[in-house]
Coordinates of C-alpha atoms and ligand atoms in Angstrom, one line a residue:
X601 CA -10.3 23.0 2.9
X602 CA -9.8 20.6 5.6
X603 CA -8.3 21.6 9.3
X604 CA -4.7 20.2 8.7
X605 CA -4.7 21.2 5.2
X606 CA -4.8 25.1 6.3
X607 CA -2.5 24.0 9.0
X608 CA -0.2 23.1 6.4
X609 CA -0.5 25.9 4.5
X610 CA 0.1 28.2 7.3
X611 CA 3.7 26.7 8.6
X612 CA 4.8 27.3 4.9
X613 CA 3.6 31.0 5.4
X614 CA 4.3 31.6 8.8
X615 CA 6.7 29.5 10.2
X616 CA 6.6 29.2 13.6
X617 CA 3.0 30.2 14.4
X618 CA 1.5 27.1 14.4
X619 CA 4.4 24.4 15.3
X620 CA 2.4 23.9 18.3
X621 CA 0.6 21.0 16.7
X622 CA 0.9 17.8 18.3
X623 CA 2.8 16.6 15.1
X624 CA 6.5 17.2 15.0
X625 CA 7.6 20.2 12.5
X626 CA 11.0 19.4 11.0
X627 CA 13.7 22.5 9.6
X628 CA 16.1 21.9 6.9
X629 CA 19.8 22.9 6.3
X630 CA 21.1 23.3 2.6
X631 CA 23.8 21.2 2.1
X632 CA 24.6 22.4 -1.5
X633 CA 22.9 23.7 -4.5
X634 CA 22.4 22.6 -7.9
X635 CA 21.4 24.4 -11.3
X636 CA 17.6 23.3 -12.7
X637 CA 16.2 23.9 -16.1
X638 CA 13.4 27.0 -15.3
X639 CA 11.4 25.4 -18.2
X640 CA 11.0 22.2 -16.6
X641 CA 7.5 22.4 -14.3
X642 CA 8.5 19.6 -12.3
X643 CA 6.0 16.8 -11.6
X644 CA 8.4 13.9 -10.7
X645 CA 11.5 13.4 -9.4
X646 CA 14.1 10.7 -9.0
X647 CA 18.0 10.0 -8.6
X648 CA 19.6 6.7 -9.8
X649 CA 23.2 5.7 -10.5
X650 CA 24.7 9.1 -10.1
X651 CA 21.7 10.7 -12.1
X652 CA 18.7 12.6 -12.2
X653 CA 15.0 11.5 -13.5
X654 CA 12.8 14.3 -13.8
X655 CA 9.0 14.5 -16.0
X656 CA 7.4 17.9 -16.6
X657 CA 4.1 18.5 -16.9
X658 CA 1.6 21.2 -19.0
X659 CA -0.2 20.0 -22.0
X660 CA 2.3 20.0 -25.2
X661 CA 5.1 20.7 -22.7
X662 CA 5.6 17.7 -20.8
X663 CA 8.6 15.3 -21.1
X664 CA 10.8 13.1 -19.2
X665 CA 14.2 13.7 -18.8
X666 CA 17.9 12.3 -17.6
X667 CA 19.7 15.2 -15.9
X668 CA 23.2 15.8 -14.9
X669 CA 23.3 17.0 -11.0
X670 CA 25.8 19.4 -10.9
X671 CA 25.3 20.9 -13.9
X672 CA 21.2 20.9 -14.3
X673 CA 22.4 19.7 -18.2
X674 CA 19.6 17.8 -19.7
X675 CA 21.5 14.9 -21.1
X676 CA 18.5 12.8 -22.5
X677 CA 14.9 14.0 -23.1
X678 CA 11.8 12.4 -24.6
X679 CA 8.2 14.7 -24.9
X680 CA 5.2 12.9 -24.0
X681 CA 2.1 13.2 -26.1
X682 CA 0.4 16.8 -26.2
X683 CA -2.8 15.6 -25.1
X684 CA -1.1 14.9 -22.1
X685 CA 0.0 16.5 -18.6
X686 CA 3.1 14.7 -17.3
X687 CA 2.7 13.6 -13.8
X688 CA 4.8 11.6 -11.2
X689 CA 7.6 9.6 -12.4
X690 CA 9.5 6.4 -11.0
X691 CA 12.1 3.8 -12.1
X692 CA 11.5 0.1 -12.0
X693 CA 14.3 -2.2 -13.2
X694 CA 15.2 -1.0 -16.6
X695 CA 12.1 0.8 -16.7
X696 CA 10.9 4.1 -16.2
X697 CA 7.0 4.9 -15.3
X698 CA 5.1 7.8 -15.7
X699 CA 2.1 9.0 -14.6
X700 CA -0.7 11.2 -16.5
X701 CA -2.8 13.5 -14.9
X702 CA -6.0 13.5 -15.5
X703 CA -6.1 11.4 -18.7
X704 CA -6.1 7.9 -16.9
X705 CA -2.8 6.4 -18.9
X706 CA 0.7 5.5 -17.4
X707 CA 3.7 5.2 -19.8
X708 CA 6.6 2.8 -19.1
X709 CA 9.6 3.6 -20.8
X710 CA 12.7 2.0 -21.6
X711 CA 15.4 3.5 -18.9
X712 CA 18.3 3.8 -21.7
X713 CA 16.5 5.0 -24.7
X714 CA 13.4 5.9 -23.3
X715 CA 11.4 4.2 -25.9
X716 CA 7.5 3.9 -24.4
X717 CA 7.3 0.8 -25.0
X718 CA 3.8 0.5 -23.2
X719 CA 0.4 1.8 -21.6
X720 CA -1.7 1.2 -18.6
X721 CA -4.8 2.9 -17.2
X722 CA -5.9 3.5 -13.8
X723 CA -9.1 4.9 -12.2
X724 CA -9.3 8.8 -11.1
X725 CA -6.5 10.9 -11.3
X726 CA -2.6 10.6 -11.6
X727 CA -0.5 13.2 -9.2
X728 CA 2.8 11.4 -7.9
X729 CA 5.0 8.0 -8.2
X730 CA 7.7 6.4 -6.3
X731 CA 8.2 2.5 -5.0
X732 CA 9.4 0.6 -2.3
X733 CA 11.0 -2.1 -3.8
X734 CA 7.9 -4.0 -3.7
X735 CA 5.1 -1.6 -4.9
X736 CA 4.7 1.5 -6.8
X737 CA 2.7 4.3 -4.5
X738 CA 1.1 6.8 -6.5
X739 CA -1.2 9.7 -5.3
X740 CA -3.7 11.2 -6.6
X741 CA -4.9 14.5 -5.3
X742 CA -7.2 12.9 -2.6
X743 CA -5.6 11.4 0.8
X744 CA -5.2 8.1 -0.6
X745 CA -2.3 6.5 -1.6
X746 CA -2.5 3.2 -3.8
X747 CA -0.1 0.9 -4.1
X748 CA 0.2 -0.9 -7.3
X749 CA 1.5 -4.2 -8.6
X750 CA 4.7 -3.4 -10.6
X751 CA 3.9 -6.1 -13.2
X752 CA 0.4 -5.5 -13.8
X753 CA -0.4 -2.1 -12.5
X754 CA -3.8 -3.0 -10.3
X755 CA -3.8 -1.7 -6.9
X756 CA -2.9 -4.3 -4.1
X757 CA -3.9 -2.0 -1.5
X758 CA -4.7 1.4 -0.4
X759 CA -3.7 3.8 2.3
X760 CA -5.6 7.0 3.9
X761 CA -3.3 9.6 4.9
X762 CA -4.2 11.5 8.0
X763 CA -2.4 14.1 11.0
X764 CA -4.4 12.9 14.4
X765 CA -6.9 11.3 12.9
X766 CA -7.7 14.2 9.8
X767 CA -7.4 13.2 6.1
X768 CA -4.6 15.4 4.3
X769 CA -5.6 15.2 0.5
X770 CA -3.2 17.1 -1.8
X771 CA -0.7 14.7 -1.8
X772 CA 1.9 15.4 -4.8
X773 CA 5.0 14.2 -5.7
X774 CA 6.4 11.0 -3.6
X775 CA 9.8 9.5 -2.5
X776 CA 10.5 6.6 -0.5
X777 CA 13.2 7.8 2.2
X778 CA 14.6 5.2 4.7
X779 CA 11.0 3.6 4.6
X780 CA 9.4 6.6 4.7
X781 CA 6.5 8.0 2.4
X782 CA 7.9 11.7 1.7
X783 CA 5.1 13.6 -0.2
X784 CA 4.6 17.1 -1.0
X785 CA 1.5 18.9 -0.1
X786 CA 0.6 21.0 -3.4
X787 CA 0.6 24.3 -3.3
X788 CA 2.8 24.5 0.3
X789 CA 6.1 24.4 1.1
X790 CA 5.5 21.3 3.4
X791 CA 6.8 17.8 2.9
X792 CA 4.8 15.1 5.2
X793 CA 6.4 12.2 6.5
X794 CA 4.5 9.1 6.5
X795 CA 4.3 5.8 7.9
X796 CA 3.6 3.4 5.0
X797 CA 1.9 1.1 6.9
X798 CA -1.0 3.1 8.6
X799 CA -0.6 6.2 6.9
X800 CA -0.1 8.5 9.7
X801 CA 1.7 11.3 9.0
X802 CA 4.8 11.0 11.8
X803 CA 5.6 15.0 11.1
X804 CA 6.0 18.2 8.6
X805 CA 9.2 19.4 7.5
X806 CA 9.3 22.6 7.1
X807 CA 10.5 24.7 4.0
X808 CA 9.2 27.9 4.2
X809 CA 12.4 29.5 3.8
X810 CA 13.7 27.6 0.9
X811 CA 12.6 29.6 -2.0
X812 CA 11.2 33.2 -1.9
X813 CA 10.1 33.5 -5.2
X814 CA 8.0 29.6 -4.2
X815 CA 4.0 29.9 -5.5
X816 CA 4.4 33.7 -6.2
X817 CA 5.0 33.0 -10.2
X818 CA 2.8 31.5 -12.9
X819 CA -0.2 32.3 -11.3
X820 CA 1.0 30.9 -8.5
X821 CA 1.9 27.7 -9.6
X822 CA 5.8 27.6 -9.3
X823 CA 5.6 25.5 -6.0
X824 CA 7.5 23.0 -4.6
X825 CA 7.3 19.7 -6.1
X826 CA 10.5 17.4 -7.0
X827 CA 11.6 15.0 -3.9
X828 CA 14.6 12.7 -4.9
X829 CA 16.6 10.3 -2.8
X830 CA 20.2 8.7 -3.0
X831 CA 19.8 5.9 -0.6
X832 CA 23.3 5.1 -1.0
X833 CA 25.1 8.4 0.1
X834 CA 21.6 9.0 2.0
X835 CA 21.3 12.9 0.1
X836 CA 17.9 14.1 -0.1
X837 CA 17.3 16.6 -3.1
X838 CA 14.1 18.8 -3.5
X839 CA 13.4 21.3 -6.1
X840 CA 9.7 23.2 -7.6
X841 CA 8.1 24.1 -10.9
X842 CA 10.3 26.1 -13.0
X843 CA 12.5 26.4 -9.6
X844 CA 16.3 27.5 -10.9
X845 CA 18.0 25.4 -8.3
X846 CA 17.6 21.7 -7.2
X847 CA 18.8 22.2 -3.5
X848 CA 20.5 18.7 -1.3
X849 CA 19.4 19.2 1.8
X850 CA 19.7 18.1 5.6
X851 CA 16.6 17.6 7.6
X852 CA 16.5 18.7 11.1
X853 CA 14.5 18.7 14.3
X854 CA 13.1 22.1 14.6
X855 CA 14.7 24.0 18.3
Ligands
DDQ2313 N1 -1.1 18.5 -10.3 O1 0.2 18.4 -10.5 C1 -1.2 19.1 -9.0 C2 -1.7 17.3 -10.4 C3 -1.7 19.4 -11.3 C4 -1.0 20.7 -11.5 C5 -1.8 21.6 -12.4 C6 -1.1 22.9 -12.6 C7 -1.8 23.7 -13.7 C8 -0.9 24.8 -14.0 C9 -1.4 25.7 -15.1 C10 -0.6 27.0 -15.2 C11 -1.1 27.9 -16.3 C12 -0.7 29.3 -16.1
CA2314 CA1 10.3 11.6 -6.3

């Protein structure tokens, strides 16, 4: 386990005890709560025209789904194969596109009726999805992040994540806020913030005390994972695996 790795690892268990980094640690304030489904092991995460995008992951469990906000309703649902996991999820025009993990095959599906109505296949593994407007960034459990070619799906370039100069691998899900890479580091409660260009990670937010219950349940699994943005009304929403609340929240310079 790499130095910054463990260092993220201990904000999420110990709050303050190592905010001394040179890195800026960020606190949160919830700004509302939302139900979510405790079935749905969260991989991917999205918000578009007033509604929510979600794929879930476990073999011969995964899906994608269109959820209603404030109720956590499942209005639309579509499984994905059972040979495989469900991974990050984005939307491109009309289109949705999903990620697999270790099976090398991305879905696109049709954002109305969620018809797949293709395949692609990248290299190594698939963790998480978002865009830019211009690229699609996935992860994939190392401290790279490619960006791919929305029409053709080949990389056009690559990133290396790092906190002073240290690779942080682990990245999970992904959402672009205000230009911003936002990625959860599995198996924390951290979210890095990162600069797209260099990929220097400009700080930690801190969520250590947004969940109790967070990696204590399915063999620890039930972490934090789900980042969604509403650029228009800028509201950030984050969730976890099998999480029973998708919480809005507020992020904050820590005092
Ligand atoms: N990934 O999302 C980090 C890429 C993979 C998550 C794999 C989690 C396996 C959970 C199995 C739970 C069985 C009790
Ligand atoms: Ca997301």
């Amino acid at each position: 386990m790499n130095k910054i790795y463990a260092q993220a690892l201990l904000l999420s268990a110990f709050l303050p005890a190592v905010a001394s980094a040179a890195l800026p640690t960020y606190d949160f304030k919830v700004v509302r709560s939302y139900p979510h489904d405790t079935q749905a092991f969260t991989e991917g995460l999205l918000y578009r025209d007033g509604v929510l995008y979600e794929s879930t992951g476990l073999n011969g469990k995964s899906s994608i789904r269109k959820v209603d906000l404030a109720s956590g309703k499942v209005l639309q649902s579509k499984d994905i194969p059972p040979q495989y996991f469900g991974e990050g999820l984005t939307v491109w025009g009309d289109t949705l596109v999903g990620l697999t993990w270790q099976t090398q095959t991305g879905f696109v599906f049709d954002l109305k009726t969620f018809e797949m109505k293709s395949q692609f296949a990248y290299p190594g593994e698939g963790w998480g999805l978002t865009q830019n407007g211009k690229e699609l960034i996935m992860s994939d459990g190392t401290a790279t992040l490619r960006f791919l070619d929305p029409k053709t799906f080949l990389e056009v370039r690559r990133i290396k994540v790092t906190a002073e100069g240290i690779a942080v691998d682990q990245l999970n899900e992904l959402e672009v806020v205000e230009g911003e890479i936002y990625a959860n580091i599995w198996h924390t409660n951290t979210i890095a913030r990162i600069d797209q260009a260099t990929g220097k990670i400009l700080g930690w937010i801190d969520f250590g005390k947004l969940y109790p219950e967070a990696g204590k349940g399915l063999n620890g699994e039930n972490v934090m994972n789900g980042i969604a943005y509403d650029a228009e009304k800028k509201r950030l929403f984050v969730t976890g695996k099998l999480w029973p609340k998708i919480y809005e929240v507020k992020i904050v310079p820590r005092k």
